[in-house]
Short mmCIF file of C-alpha atoms in Angstrom, two decimals:
data_model
loop_
_atom_site.label_atom_id
_atom_site.label_comp_id
_atom_site.label_asym_id
_atom_site.label_seq_id
_atom_site.Cartn_x
_atom_site.Cartn_y
_atom_site.Cartn_z
CA MET O 22 -2.43 6.85 39.90
CA LYS O 23 -0.17 5.36 37.23
CA ASN O 24 3.52 5.98 37.05
CA GLY O 25 5.35 7.04 33.89
CA SER O 26 6.07 10.45 32.54
CA ILE O 27 2.93 10.96 30.50
CA PHE O 28 0.54 10.60 33.40
CA CYS O 29 -0.94 13.09 35.83
CA ILE O 30 -4.14 13.14 37.82
CA PHE O 31 -4.97 16.80 37.26
CA ALA O 32 -4.57 17.19 33.54
CA VAL O 33 -5.80 20.65 32.56
CA GLN O 34 -7.89 21.20 29.47
CA ASN O 35 -7.74 24.29 27.25
CA LEU O 36 -4.06 24.98 27.51
CA SER O 37 -4.37 25.19 23.80
CA THR O 38 -3.67 28.78 22.94
CA MET O 39 -0.05 28.17 21.98
CA ILE O 40 -0.55 24.84 20.25
CA GLU O 41 -0.80 24.94 16.46
CA LYS O 42 -2.07 22.51 13.87
CA SER O 43 0.53 20.19 12.42
CA VAL O 44 1.21 20.37 8.69
CA TYR O 45 2.50 17.48 6.57
CA GLN O 46 3.52 17.67 2.92
CA GLU O 47 2.30 14.60 1.04
CA TYR O 48 3.21 13.07 -2.31
CA LEU O 49 0.91 10.65 -4.12
CA GLU O 50 3.00 7.62 -5.12
CA PRO O 51 1.75 5.05 -7.67
CA HIS O 52 0.73 2.57 -4.96
CA GLY O 53 -1.91 5.06 -3.81
CA VAL O 54 -3.82 5.30 -7.08
CA ASP O 55 -6.20 3.07 -9.02
CA PHE O 56 -6.24 2.51 -12.78
CA THR O 57 -7.80 5.97 -13.31
CA LEU O 58 -4.54 7.29 -11.80
CA HIS O 59 -6.50 9.06 -9.06
CA ALA O 60 -5.97 8.39 -5.35
CA THR O 61 -8.12 5.63 -3.90
CA ILE O 62 -10.31 6.28 -0.88
CA ALA O 63 -8.35 3.67 1.06
CA SER O 64 -4.96 5.18 0.26
CA LEU O 65 -6.08 8.65 1.40
CA GLY O 66 -7.49 7.07 4.54
CA GLU O 67 -4.20 5.31 5.10
CA VAL O 68 -2.26 8.58 4.88
CA ILE O 69 -4.71 10.13 7.36
CA LEU O 70 -4.24 7.31 9.87
CA ASN O 71 -0.47 7.23 9.41
CA ARG O 72 -0.26 10.95 10.15
CA ALA O 73 -2.46 10.51 13.22
CA GLY O 74 0.10 8.07 14.57
CA GLU O 75 3.07 10.18 13.57
CA ASP O 76 1.59 13.36 15.04
CA ALA O 77 0.73 11.67 18.33
CA HIS O 78 4.33 10.44 18.44
CA ARG O 79 5.69 13.94 17.76
CA HIS O 80 3.60 15.36 20.58
CA GLY O 81 4.68 12.71 23.06
CA PHE O 82 1.55 10.58 23.22
CA GLY O 83 2.24 8.03 20.48
CA ILE O 84 2.12 4.27 20.85
CA ASP O 85 5.90 4.27 21.38
CA VAL O 86 5.18 5.93 24.77
CA LEU O 87 1.99 3.98 25.47
CA PHE O 88 3.10 0.42 24.61
CA PRO O 89 5.62 0.08 27.47
CA GLN O 90 2.74 0.92 29.83
CA ASN O 91 0.48 -1.69 28.20
CA LEU O 92 -1.63 1.09 26.72
CA THR O 93 -2.55 1.73 23.11
CA TRP O 94 -4.77 3.96 20.97
CA VAL O 95 -7.64 2.22 19.22
CA LEU O 96 -9.63 3.86 16.44
CA SER O 97 -13.30 3.93 17.36
CA ARG O 98 -14.96 5.92 14.58
CA MET O 99 -13.90 7.80 11.47
CA SER O 100 -15.57 10.11 8.95
CA MET O 101 -14.01 11.26 5.69
CA GLU O 102 -15.32 13.53 2.96
CA PHE O 103 -13.59 13.88 -0.39
CA GLU O 104 -14.72 16.42 -2.98
CA TRP O 105 -12.28 14.96 -5.46
CA ARG O 106 -9.23 12.77 -5.33
CA PRO O 107 -5.79 13.92 -6.48
CA GLU O 108 -3.83 12.40 -9.33
CA GLN O 109 -0.70 10.27 -9.20
CA TYR O 110 2.49 12.20 -8.42
CA SER O 111 0.62 15.23 -7.08
CA HIS O 112 1.73 17.02 -3.97
CA TYR O 113 -0.78 17.97 -1.33
CA LYS O 114 -0.90 19.29 2.20
CA LEU O 115 -2.37 17.56 5.24
CA GLU O 116 -3.21 19.56 8.39
CA THR O 117 -4.14 17.76 11.59
CA TRP O 118 -5.05 18.67 15.16
CA VAL O 119 -6.76 17.26 18.25
CA SER O 120 -9.76 19.51 18.93
CA ASP O 121 -11.11 18.03 22.16
CA TYR O 122 -11.60 14.93 24.27
CA ASN O 123 -13.86 13.50 26.92
CA ARG O 124 -13.52 10.53 29.27
CA ILE O 125 -13.60 8.01 26.43
CA LEU O 126 -12.89 9.68 23.09
CA SER O 127 -10.14 11.90 21.70
CA THR O 128 -11.09 13.69 18.46
CA ARG O 129 -8.45 14.33 15.79
CA ASN O 130 -9.25 16.31 12.65
CA PHE O 131 -7.75 16.59 9.18
CA VAL O 132 -7.90 18.99 6.24
CA LEU O 133 -6.32 18.05 2.90
CA SER O 134 -5.61 20.65 0.22
CA ASP O 135 -3.86 20.72 -3.13
CA GLU O 136 -0.88 22.82 -4.22
CA GLN O 137 -3.17 25.72 -5.11
CA GLY O 138 -4.58 25.65 -1.58
CA GLU O 139 -7.92 24.20 -2.67
CA VAL O 140 -9.38 21.91 -0.02
CA PHE O 141 -10.41 18.50 -1.38
CA GLY O 142 -10.70 16.40 1.76
CA HIS O 143 -11.66 16.41 5.43
CA ALA O 144 -11.63 13.75 8.09
CA VAL O 145 -12.50 13.30 11.75
CA THR O 146 -11.12 10.38 13.74
CA GLN O 147 -12.11 9.40 17.27
CA TRP O 148 -9.82 7.33 19.42
CA THR O 149 -10.06 5.46 22.69
CA MET O 150 -7.12 4.57 24.89
CA ILE O 151 -7.08 0.91 25.90
CA ASP O 152 -5.32 -0.85 28.75
CA MET O 153 -4.18 -4.00 26.96
CA LYS O 154 -3.71 -6.03 30.16
CA LYS O 155 -7.05 -5.17 31.73
CA ARG O 156 -8.75 -4.96 28.32
CA SER O 157 -10.58 -1.83 29.47
CA PHE O 158 -10.88 1.82 28.49
CA VAL O 159 -8.62 4.37 30.15
CA ASP O 160 -10.31 7.57 31.34
CA LEU O 161 -8.72 10.29 29.22
CA THR O 162 -9.58 13.02 31.71
CA ASP O 163 -7.40 11.36 34.34
CA VAL O 164 -4.30 10.62 32.36
CA CYS O 165 -1.97 11.51 29.56
CA GLU O 166 -0.96 15.11 30.10
CA ALA O 167 0.98 15.21 26.83
CA HIS O 168 -2.28 14.53 25.02
CA ASN O 169 -4.47 16.79 27.06
CA THR O 170 -2.30 19.86 26.62
CA ALA O 171 -2.04 19.37 22.85
CA ILE O 172 -5.56 20.57 22.13
CA VAL O 173 -6.07 23.11 19.33
CA ASP O 174 -9.18 25.21 19.88
CA GLU O 175 -10.73 24.73 16.45
CA PRO O 176 -13.78 22.56 15.88
CA SER O 177 -14.04 19.57 13.59
CA PRO O 178 -14.33 20.71 9.96
CA ILE O 179 -17.09 18.25 9.01
CA GLU O 180 -19.80 16.30 10.79
CA ARG O 181 -18.30 13.89 13.27
CA PRO O 182 -18.42 10.14 12.57
CA ARG O 183 -21.87 8.64 12.94
CA LYS O 184 -22.69 5.56 14.94
CA ILE O 185 -24.02 3.07 12.42
CA ARG O 186 -26.59 0.79 14.01
CA ASN O 187 -28.66 -0.93 11.36
CA VAL O 188 -27.38 -2.47 8.17
CA SER O 189 -29.55 -5.04 6.35
CA PRO O 190 -27.28 -6.64 3.78
CA THR O 191 -28.60 -8.29 0.64
CA ARG O 192 -25.22 -9.35 -0.77
CA TYR O 193 -22.29 -11.01 0.95
CA THR O 194 -18.68 -11.98 0.37
CA GLN O 195 -16.32 -13.85 2.62
CA HIS O 196 -12.70 -13.15 3.36
CA GLN O 197 -10.21 -15.10 5.40
CA VAL O 198 -7.85 -12.76 7.24
CA VAL O 199 -4.33 -13.21 5.86
CA TYR O 200 -0.83 -11.93 6.60
CA THR O 201 -1.17 -8.82 4.45
CA ASP O 202 -4.38 -7.77 6.23
CA ILE O 203 -3.02 -7.39 9.74
CA ASP O 204 -1.46 -4.42 11.50
CA PHE O 205 1.08 -4.07 14.31
CA ASN O 206 -1.57 -5.26 16.82
CA ARG O 207 -2.22 -8.38 14.66
CA HIS O 208 -5.71 -7.00 14.06
CA VAL O 209 -7.14 -6.36 10.62
CA ASN O 210 -5.83 -3.03 9.37
CA THR O 211 -8.54 -0.36 9.14
CA MET O 212 -8.04 0.36 5.48
CA ARG O 213 -8.12 -3.32 4.59
CA TYR O 214 -11.73 -3.35 5.83
CA ILE O 215 -12.43 -0.37 3.57
CA GLU O 216 -10.84 -2.21 0.65
CA MET O 217 -12.90 -5.36 1.32
CA MET O 218 -16.00 -3.18 1.15
CA LEU O 219 -15.05 -1.20 -1.94
CA ASN O 220 -14.18 -4.42 -3.75
CA MET O 221 -17.88 -5.38 -3.60
CA LEU O 222 -18.97 -2.27 -5.52
CA PRO O 223 -19.14 -1.95 -9.31
CA LEU O 224 -15.98 -0.48 -10.84
CA GLU O 225 -17.92 2.50 -12.21
CA ARG O 226 -18.95 3.57 -8.72
CA LEU O 227 -15.33 3.60 -7.61
CA THR O 228 -13.87 5.38 -10.58
CA GLU O 229 -16.45 8.00 -11.54
CA GLN O 230 -14.84 10.40 -9.04
CA ARG O 231 -18.07 11.40 -7.31
CA PRO O 232 -17.69 13.29 -4.04
CA VAL O 233 -18.18 10.91 -1.17
CA ARG O 234 -18.71 10.88 2.58
CA VAL O 235 -17.51 7.78 4.44
CA ASP O 236 -18.41 6.84 8.02
CA VAL O 237 -16.68 3.92 9.71
CA HIS O 238 -17.77 2.55 13.06
CA PHE O 239 -15.52 -0.03 14.73
CA LEU O 240 -17.10 -2.51 17.11
CA HIS O 241 -14.74 -5.42 17.59
CA GLU O 242 -11.27 -6.33 16.38
CA SER O 243 -10.70 -9.29 14.07
CA HIS O 244 -7.65 -11.50 13.90
CA TYR O 245 -5.40 -13.53 11.61
CA GLY O 246 -7.13 -16.64 10.27
CA GLN O 247 -10.71 -15.55 11.03
CA VAL O 248 -13.22 -15.79 8.21
CA LEU O 249 -15.09 -12.51 7.87
CA THR O 250 -18.42 -12.03 6.15
CA ILE O 251 -18.82 -8.66 4.47
CA GLY O 252 -22.47 -7.73 3.91
CA LEU O 253 -23.62 -4.93 1.58
CA GLU O 254 -26.92 -3.07 1.62
CA GLU O 255 -27.41 -0.82 -1.41
CA ARG O 256 -29.58 2.22 -0.77
CA GLU O 257 -30.42 5.12 -3.07
CA GLY O 258 -27.11 6.98 -3.50
CA SER O 259 -25.33 5.15 -0.70
CA ASP O 260 -23.75 1.82 0.19
CA TRP O 261 -23.88 0.35 3.70
CA PHE O 262 -21.67 -2.42 5.00
CA GLU O 263 -21.40 -4.69 7.98
CA VAL O 264 -18.44 -7.00 8.58
CA LYS O 265 -19.07 -9.93 10.91
CA ALA O 266 -16.90 -12.63 12.45
CA GLU O 267 -17.79 -16.36 12.20
CA ASP O 268 -19.75 -16.23 15.46
CA GLY O 269 -21.87 -13.34 14.20
CA THR O 270 -20.06 -10.63 16.18
CA PRO O 271 -20.18 -7.37 14.22
CA CYS O 272 -16.65 -6.04 13.73
CA VAL O 273 -17.16 -2.93 11.59
CA ARG O 274 -20.04 -1.05 10.01
CA ALA O 275 -19.56 1.63 7.38
CA SER O 276 -21.48 3.80 4.97
CA PHE O 277 -20.43 5.46 1.72
CA GLU O 278 -22.66 8.32 0.58
CA TRP O 279 -22.02 9.27 -3.04
CA LYS O 280 -22.94 12.90 -3.67
CA MET G 25 10.10 3.39 -39.05
CA LYS G 26 7.90 4.95 -36.41
CA ASN G 27 7.39 8.64 -35.94
CA GLY G 28 7.58 10.38 -32.56
CA SER G 29 10.47 11.97 -30.79
CA ILE G 30 11.76 8.95 -28.91
CA PHE G 31 12.40 6.85 -32.00
CA CYS G 32 15.41 6.42 -34.20
CA ILE G 33 16.61 3.66 -36.46
CA PHE G 34 20.27 3.85 -35.58
CA ALA G 35 20.22 3.86 -31.80
CA VAL G 36 23.79 3.59 -30.55
CA GLN G 37 24.73 1.42 -27.62
CA ASN G 38 27.47 2.21 -25.11
CA LEU G 39 27.08 5.95 -25.00
CA SER G 40 27.10 5.29 -21.33
CA THR G 41 30.27 6.90 -20.07
CA MET G 42 28.54 10.07 -18.91
CA ILE G 43 25.37 8.44 -17.58
CA GLU G 44 25.27 7.80 -13.85
CA LYS G 45 23.14 5.63 -11.63
CA SER G 46 20.08 7.34 -10.20
CA VAL G 47 19.80 7.63 -6.44
CA TYR G 48 16.51 7.86 -4.51
CA GLN G 49 16.14 8.50 -0.80
CA GLU G 50 13.41 6.29 0.67
CA TYR G 51 11.45 6.39 3.91
CA LEU G 52 9.65 3.34 5.27
CA GLU G 53 6.07 4.40 6.13
CA PRO G 54 3.77 2.25 8.29
CA HIS G 55 1.90 0.85 5.27
CA GLY G 56 5.13 -0.85 4.18
CA VAL G 57 5.66 -2.97 7.29
CA ASP G 58 4.04 -6.06 8.79
CA PHE G 59 3.23 -6.62 12.45
CA THR G 60 6.93 -7.22 13.23
CA LEU G 61 7.39 -3.60 12.12
CA HIS G 62 9.84 -4.71 9.42
CA ALA G 63 9.34 -4.00 5.72
CA THR G 64 7.41 -6.65 3.83
CA ILE G 65 8.90 -8.26 0.72
CA ALA G 66 5.98 -6.90 -1.31
CA SER G 67 6.41 -3.34 -0.10
CA LEU G 68 10.12 -3.33 -0.96
CA GLY G 69 9.24 -4.79 -4.36
CA GLU G 70 6.68 -2.06 -4.83
CA VAL G 71 9.23 0.67 -4.12
CA ILE G 72 11.59 -0.99 -6.61
CA LEU G 73 8.94 -1.06 -9.36
CA ASN G 74 7.77 2.48 -8.61
CA ARG G 75 11.32 3.78 -8.95
CA ALA G 76 11.74 1.88 -12.22
CA GLY G 77 8.76 3.81 -13.58
CA GLU G 78 9.88 7.12 -12.16
CA ASP G 79 13.44 6.74 -13.39
CA ALA G 80 12.31 5.80 -16.90
CA HIS G 81 10.13 8.91 -16.83
CA ARG G 82 13.03 11.10 -15.70
CA HIS G 83 15.19 9.80 -18.53
CA GLY G 84 12.52 10.35 -21.15
CA PHE G 85 11.38 6.78 -21.77
CA GLY G 86 8.56 6.44 -19.27
CA ILE G 87 5.03 5.35 -20.03
CA ASP G 88 3.98 9.00 -20.23
CA VAL G 89 6.02 9.14 -23.48
CA LEU G 90 5.13 5.63 -24.64
CA PHE G 91 1.35 5.60 -24.05
CA PRO G 92 0.51 8.23 -26.71
CA GLN G 93 2.31 5.96 -29.21
CA ASN G 94 0.35 2.91 -28.02
CA LEU G 95 3.49 1.50 -26.46
CA THR G 96 4.11 0.40 -22.89
CA TRP G 97 6.72 -1.31 -20.74
CA VAL G 98 5.73 -4.71 -19.39
CA LEU G 99 7.67 -6.46 -16.64
CA SER G 100 8.85 -9.85 -17.86
CA ARG G 101 11.01 -11.18 -15.03
CA MET G 102 12.28 -9.98 -11.67
CA SER G 103 14.77 -11.20 -9.08
CA MET G 104 15.20 -9.73 -5.60
CA GLU G 105 17.52 -10.66 -2.75
CA PHE G 106 17.12 -9.25 0.73
CA GLU G 107 19.68 -9.90 3.47
CA TRP G 108 17.39 -8.25 5.98
CA ARG G 109 14.44 -5.90 5.88
CA PRO G 110 14.49 -2.42 7.41
CA GLU G 111 12.27 -1.26 10.24
CA GLN G 112 9.35 1.17 10.15
CA TYR G 113 10.36 4.82 9.82
CA SER G 114 13.87 3.99 8.65
CA HIS G 115 15.52 5.89 5.84
CA TYR G 116 17.34 4.03 3.11
CA LYS G 117 18.88 4.62 -0.28
CA LEU G 118 17.88 3.06 -3.59
CA GLU G 119 20.25 3.15 -6.57
CA THR G 120 19.02 2.10 -10.00
CA TRP G 121 20.42 1.85 -13.52
CA VAL G 122 19.77 0.17 -16.85
CA SER G 123 22.81 -2.00 -17.55
CA ASP G 124 22.03 -3.36 -21.02
CA TYR G 125 19.36 -4.43 -23.45
CA ASN G 126 18.85 -6.70 -26.41
CA ARG G 127 16.09 -6.94 -29.01
CA ILE G 128 13.49 -8.03 -26.45
CA LEU G 129 14.63 -7.24 -22.90
CA SER G 130 15.86 -4.18 -21.10
CA THR G 131 17.60 -4.93 -17.79
CA ARG G 132 17.28 -2.50 -14.86
CA ASN G 133 19.16 -3.06 -11.61
CA PHE G 134 18.76 -1.92 -8.02
CA VAL G 135 20.87 -1.72 -4.88
CA LEU G 136 19.29 -0.81 -1.52
CA SER G 137 21.37 0.30 1.45
CA ASP G 138 20.68 1.65 4.92
CA GLU G 139 21.76 4.95 6.45
CA GLN G 140 25.12 3.47 7.44
CA GLY G 141 25.71 2.46 3.84
CA GLU G 142 25.20 -1.24 4.49
CA VAL G 143 23.62 -2.97 1.52
CA PHE G 144 20.55 -5.05 2.43
CA GLY G 145 18.86 -5.58 -0.93
CA HIS G 146 19.41 -6.10 -4.64
CA ALA G 147 17.06 -6.53 -7.54
CA VAL G 148 17.15 -7.09 -11.28
CA THR G 149 14.11 -6.38 -13.44
CA GLN G 150 13.73 -7.23 -17.12
CA TRP G 151 11.25 -5.37 -19.26
CA THR G 152 9.77 -5.76 -22.71
CA MET G 153 8.25 -2.97 -24.76
CA ILE G 154 4.83 -3.84 -26.12
CA ASP G 155 2.85 -2.33 -28.97
CA MET G 156 -0.62 -2.31 -27.43
CA LYS G 157 -2.46 -2.08 -30.75
CA LYS G 158 -0.57 -4.86 -32.50
CA ARG G 159 -0.15 -6.77 -29.23
CA SER G 160 3.44 -7.54 -30.21
CA PHE G 161 6.94 -6.93 -28.91
CA VAL G 162 8.86 -3.90 -30.10
CA ASP G 163 12.49 -4.48 -31.09
CA LEU G 164 14.47 -2.44 -28.59
CA THR G 165 17.50 -2.22 -30.84
CA ASP G 166 15.47 -0.31 -33.44
CA VAL G 167 13.75 2.22 -31.28
CA CYS G 168 13.74 4.39 -28.22
CA GLU G 169 16.93 6.42 -28.33
CA ALA G 170 16.24 7.92 -24.91
CA HIS G 171 16.38 4.42 -23.45
CA ASN G 172 19.31 3.19 -25.47
CA THR G 173 21.59 6.06 -24.52
CA ALA G 174 20.78 5.76 -20.80
CA ILE G 175 22.87 2.64 -20.27
CA VAL G 176 25.25 2.56 -17.30
CA ASP G 177 28.18 0.23 -17.86
CA GLU G 178 27.90 -1.74 -14.64
CA PRO G 179 26.68 -5.32 -14.56
CA SER G 180 23.71 -6.64 -12.60
CA PRO G 181 24.62 -6.98 -8.90
CA ILE G 182 22.98 -10.40 -8.43
CA GLU G 183 22.03 -13.34 -10.61
CA ARG G 184 19.47 -12.33 -13.20
CA PRO G 185 15.87 -13.54 -12.90
CA ARG G 186 15.47 -17.21 -13.67
CA LYS G 187 12.90 -18.65 -16.03
CA ILE G 188 10.72 -20.87 -13.88
CA ARG G 189 9.39 -23.79 -15.89
CA ASN G 190 8.12 -26.51 -13.61
CA VAL G 191 6.06 -26.06 -10.50
CA SER G 192 4.07 -29.01 -9.13
CA PRO G 193 1.69 -27.57 -6.56
CA THR G 194 0.26 -29.61 -3.73
CA ARG G 195 -1.81 -26.82 -2.17
CA TYR G 196 -4.10 -24.29 -3.80
CA THR G 197 -6.09 -21.16 -3.04
CA GLN G 198 -8.37 -19.17 -5.28
CA HIS G 199 -8.68 -15.44 -5.63
CA GLN G 200 -11.09 -13.38 -7.67
CA VAL G 201 -9.38 -10.29 -9.08
CA VAL G 202 -10.91 -7.20 -7.48
CA TYR G 203 -10.62 -3.42 -7.81
CA THR G 204 -7.71 -3.12 -5.38
CA ASP G 205 -5.67 -5.73 -7.29
CA ILE G 206 -5.43 -3.95 -10.62
CA ASP G 207 -2.89 -1.45 -11.95
CA PHE G 208 -3.07 1.35 -14.51
CA ASN G 209 -3.25 -1.25 -17.32
CA ARG G 210 -6.22 -2.94 -15.55
CA HIS G 211 -3.96 -5.97 -15.08
CA VAL G 212 -3.21 -7.51 -11.72
CA ASN G 213 -0.50 -5.48 -10.03
CA THR G 214 2.80 -7.36 -9.76
CA MET G 215 3.07 -7.06 -6.01
CA ARG G 216 -0.50 -8.24 -5.51
CA TYR G 217 0.60 -11.58 -7.02
CA ILE G 218 3.46 -11.66 -4.53
CA GLU G 219 1.04 -10.95 -1.69
CA MET G 220 -1.34 -13.71 -2.84
CA MET G 221 1.61 -16.10 -2.72
CA LEU G 222 3.00 -14.95 0.64
CA ASN G 223 -0.46 -15.21 2.18
CA MET G 224 -0.31 -18.99 1.63
CA LEU G 225 2.81 -19.37 3.77
CA PRO G 226 2.87 -19.82 7.55
CA LEU G 227 3.26 -16.55 9.47
CA GLU G 228 6.56 -17.74 10.98
CA ARG G 229 8.15 -18.07 7.54
CA LEU G 230 7.23 -14.48 6.73
CA THR G 231 8.29 -12.90 9.98
CA GLU G 232 11.46 -14.76 10.99
CA GLN G 233 13.47 -12.29 8.87
CA ARG G 234 15.49 -14.93 7.02
CA PRO G 235 17.43 -13.71 4.00
CA VAL G 236 15.52 -14.53 0.85
CA ARG G 237 15.92 -14.67 -2.91
CA VAL G 238 12.77 -14.17 -4.98
CA ASP G 239 12.38 -14.92 -8.70
CA VAL G 240 9.24 -13.90 -10.53
CA HIS G 241 8.49 -14.97 -14.10
CA PHE G 242 5.50 -13.37 -15.83
CA LEU G 243 3.77 -15.30 -18.57
CA HIS G 244 0.34 -13.78 -19.14
CA GLU G 245 -1.59 -10.85 -17.75
CA SER G 246 -4.75 -11.36 -15.72
CA HIS G 247 -7.73 -9.06 -15.53
CA TYR G 248 -10.48 -7.70 -13.29
CA GLY G 249 -13.06 -10.36 -12.41
CA GLN G 250 -10.96 -13.40 -13.33
CA VAL G 251 -10.69 -16.16 -10.77
CA LEU G 252 -7.05 -17.09 -10.24
CA THR G 253 -5.78 -20.32 -8.74
CA ILE G 254 -2.56 -19.95 -6.77
CA GLY G 255 -0.69 -23.24 -6.41
CA LEU G 256 2.12 -23.82 -3.92
CA GLU G 257 4.85 -26.46 -4.04
CA GLU G 258 6.91 -26.61 -0.84
CA ARG G 259 10.47 -27.80 -1.34
CA GLU G 260 13.32 -28.03 1.16
CA GLY G 261 14.10 -24.40 2.06
CA SER G 262 12.08 -22.92 -0.76
CA ASP G 263 8.51 -22.25 -1.87
CA TRP G 264 7.42 -22.41 -5.50
CA PHE G 265 4.25 -20.90 -6.90
CA GLU G 266 2.22 -20.97 -10.07
CA VAL G 267 -0.79 -18.70 -10.65
CA LYS G 268 -3.23 -19.88 -13.31
CA ALA G 269 -6.31 -18.37 -14.93
CA GLU G 270 -9.63 -20.27 -15.14
CA ASP G 271 -8.73 -21.78 -18.52
CA GLY G 272 -5.45 -23.15 -17.16
CA THR G 273 -3.23 -20.48 -18.69
CA PRO G 274 -0.23 -19.89 -16.42
CA CYS G 275 0.01 -16.19 -15.52
CA VAL G 276 2.96 -16.04 -13.13
CA ARG G 277 5.45 -18.44 -11.61
CA ALA G 278 7.68 -17.52 -8.69
CA SER G 279 10.13 -19.02 -6.23
CA PHE G 280 11.16 -17.88 -2.75
CA GLU G 281 14.44 -19.34 -1.51
CA TRP G 282 14.90 -18.84 2.23
CA LYS G 283 18.59 -18.79 3.15
#
């Protein structure tokens, strides 16, 4: 048994009846749009991940509580669906909740809607808790009472993130990981991977505002100075990516399905 | 003489006694920090430029008014000085005002201070107005009454941006302009140039939190697909950059003086 206030052996599931979804009011600043003045996929993803961190913090299981115990949350998989993307300077609402967890994965969900209440986006993120000293997973059913009592009994609003196993790229680019790519863990920031991928697509694909489903599957972290190879396989109506390190280790796979 | 509501021949200077500085309350989100959890130079610069646009809009001389007349503001030069950089999730205040203009340049100033009122940053930006059809400068003394009556009679808080004439690089990197680099004009976003430059410096330089003065001198826009060469000249206590297009045209020069 670990010490520290967030831990207990007998965490109880389904104490969720009194817990409500969290609601955040968002504002789309110029840095979040592309030259069409609509939000980019990466900037919406960034807001989603920022609110995941902030909401975990507000509920007492953020990295501020975990870090001193050599623990951290690591994003394992993510799915996002956008019907359309809002315009610069628009206000929108983000709702988020943790719906459930098992030994390995905690599932956090998101619904994004405009000022008229029309839903334009959904996301599902799945997180593991890592012991940074032992470099091993922490069993979520054993620990972290603050997390385990914060469950809201409402299922994920879209299909959960898919495991992506086979990508057969036909085009490649390389990217050396630089200062502006790395996050607080000194690993490549999730949305920087997404940007590296999107930058391989034709501009028209990115700006025609087609509805899109994105699945991201994280396999291995990458670090400052590494040279990544981003491979793209173009299929009918979808784009599939695999990012590999110099030694061939797959770091991330992702798919973008344009509807 | 042009038509359109923002134009007049006899714009009057120094109607400034009733005009006050604008004040914006800022909040440092995770996307604005590096792995030290302090704001990056580029993210503070981005906030500064975003507020320039927003404040011009609020005073009736933003690009929303200019675009329909085939006019736009283009950033010509910029200086920034940061004594220190705030931490993630901190709140700070940004004050901005246009202090003066001449035929070619409008000068907008910025002061950034923390919640205790301690000033940690200053900036001066100088803008030209461009006729996009004629591809020529617009004489600011002839036009744009909304701008010319918005002057606040307080001088720039730091030395104005320097013209940077001679940079003799000894190290180079190349960068192909991609989707995530370009702004609403389809030109490379100002702060993306800054990031390309900073990414050439050792991590220690960027994270040791030394006070810094930055001067940026824009010479020519660059576009999607172009391959830029970023050259670095390291001098004692300062780093000097020149970004060139394929044909050798200088696009931007900048200096970072670490105090």
